[in-house]
Amino acid sequence: MSATRLDGKATAGAIRTELTERVAALTAAGRQPGLGTLLVGDDPGSRWYVNAKHSDCAQVGIASIQHELPADASQADVLAVVAELNADPACTGYIVQLPLPRQVSEAAVLEAVDPDKDADGLHPTNLGRLVLGVPGPLPCTPLGIVELLRRYDVPLAGAEVVVVGRGVTVGRPLGLLLTRRSENATVTLCHTGTRDLAAHTRAADVVVAAAGVPGLITADMVKPGAAVLDVGVSRVDGKIAGDVAAEVVDVAGHVAPNPGGVGPMTRAMLLSNVVTLAEQAG
Ligand SMILES: Nc1nc(=O)c2c([nH]1)NC[C@@H]1CN(c3ccc(C(=O)N[C@@H](CCC(=O)O)C(=O)O)cc3)C=[N+]21
């Protein structure tokens, strides 16, 4: 038996089609949404992601505002572009592509983003709103994971979910999202300090692997029928390697592969955030 594939690519396509209508309504009212991006440096992976985000935008009618800085840009250079995006009326939401070069403080840059244009949901105010349960833009990867499970009717209410990884973009906020009353999952957040990872994952109905350790989750660590989502992005010999070993499909009930699973959903949720922010803007 092989697991049902959680097809993030197809699901993201469906979400983009749904967004097209909302974008058309805004555009007709003279309020076309615009996604801004700032790419610092020339990492090919980062460049690929940013380009993909803009081609998604073109597909749904969102305008693109692209900024770039060289790898040796100073923090002041980055903050100047952030200020420009904050002031640009055509930009209704934007992201600063992470990671940033060493000499630039990610915390300082994220804090400088206008929370009302924070398409990543990573501004301290918006992360605080997530903790408080107050509406605001939410981090794209956690949103994409929840939306993918919802569309495939994988139940979360009462489910045991193990999240592996405590990063600020995925693991930490995902735990907060899944434990809201609307999702009602029970979450165990595992990380490099977890003593017996396999004991946790074996008890889980849903495993989200976001550790960035290739092949970390093996078949013997998965309860038969569980849903396993691979969010790990590592590069091994220039190819993307996920956190989930290939043979997990023989044990799991659902698998979100990588690529083709959560990655495209992350981009779809970014567009969704940009459209929602545009609807809320004056
Ligand atoms: N400010 C910021 N916001 C982000 O959301 C952000 C970021 N920085 N830095 C990097 C990570 C990573 N990330 C991905 C987005 C799309 C895919 C994606 O679409 N992947 C495809 C294709 C993968 C490929 O073939 O290269 C897939 O999984 O099928 C993956 C990873 C967003 N991130």
Short mmCIF file of C-alpha atoms in Angstrom, two decimals, residues 142 155 170:
data_model
loop_
_atom_site.label_atom_id
_atom_site.label_comp_id
_atom_site.label_asym_id
_atom_site.label_seq_id
_atom_site.Cartn_x
_atom_site.Cartn_y
_atom_site.Cartn_z
CA PRO A 142 2.39 27.01 8.44
CA PRO A 155 -8.49 15.59 10.50
CA VAL A 170 7.85 27.01 10.19
#
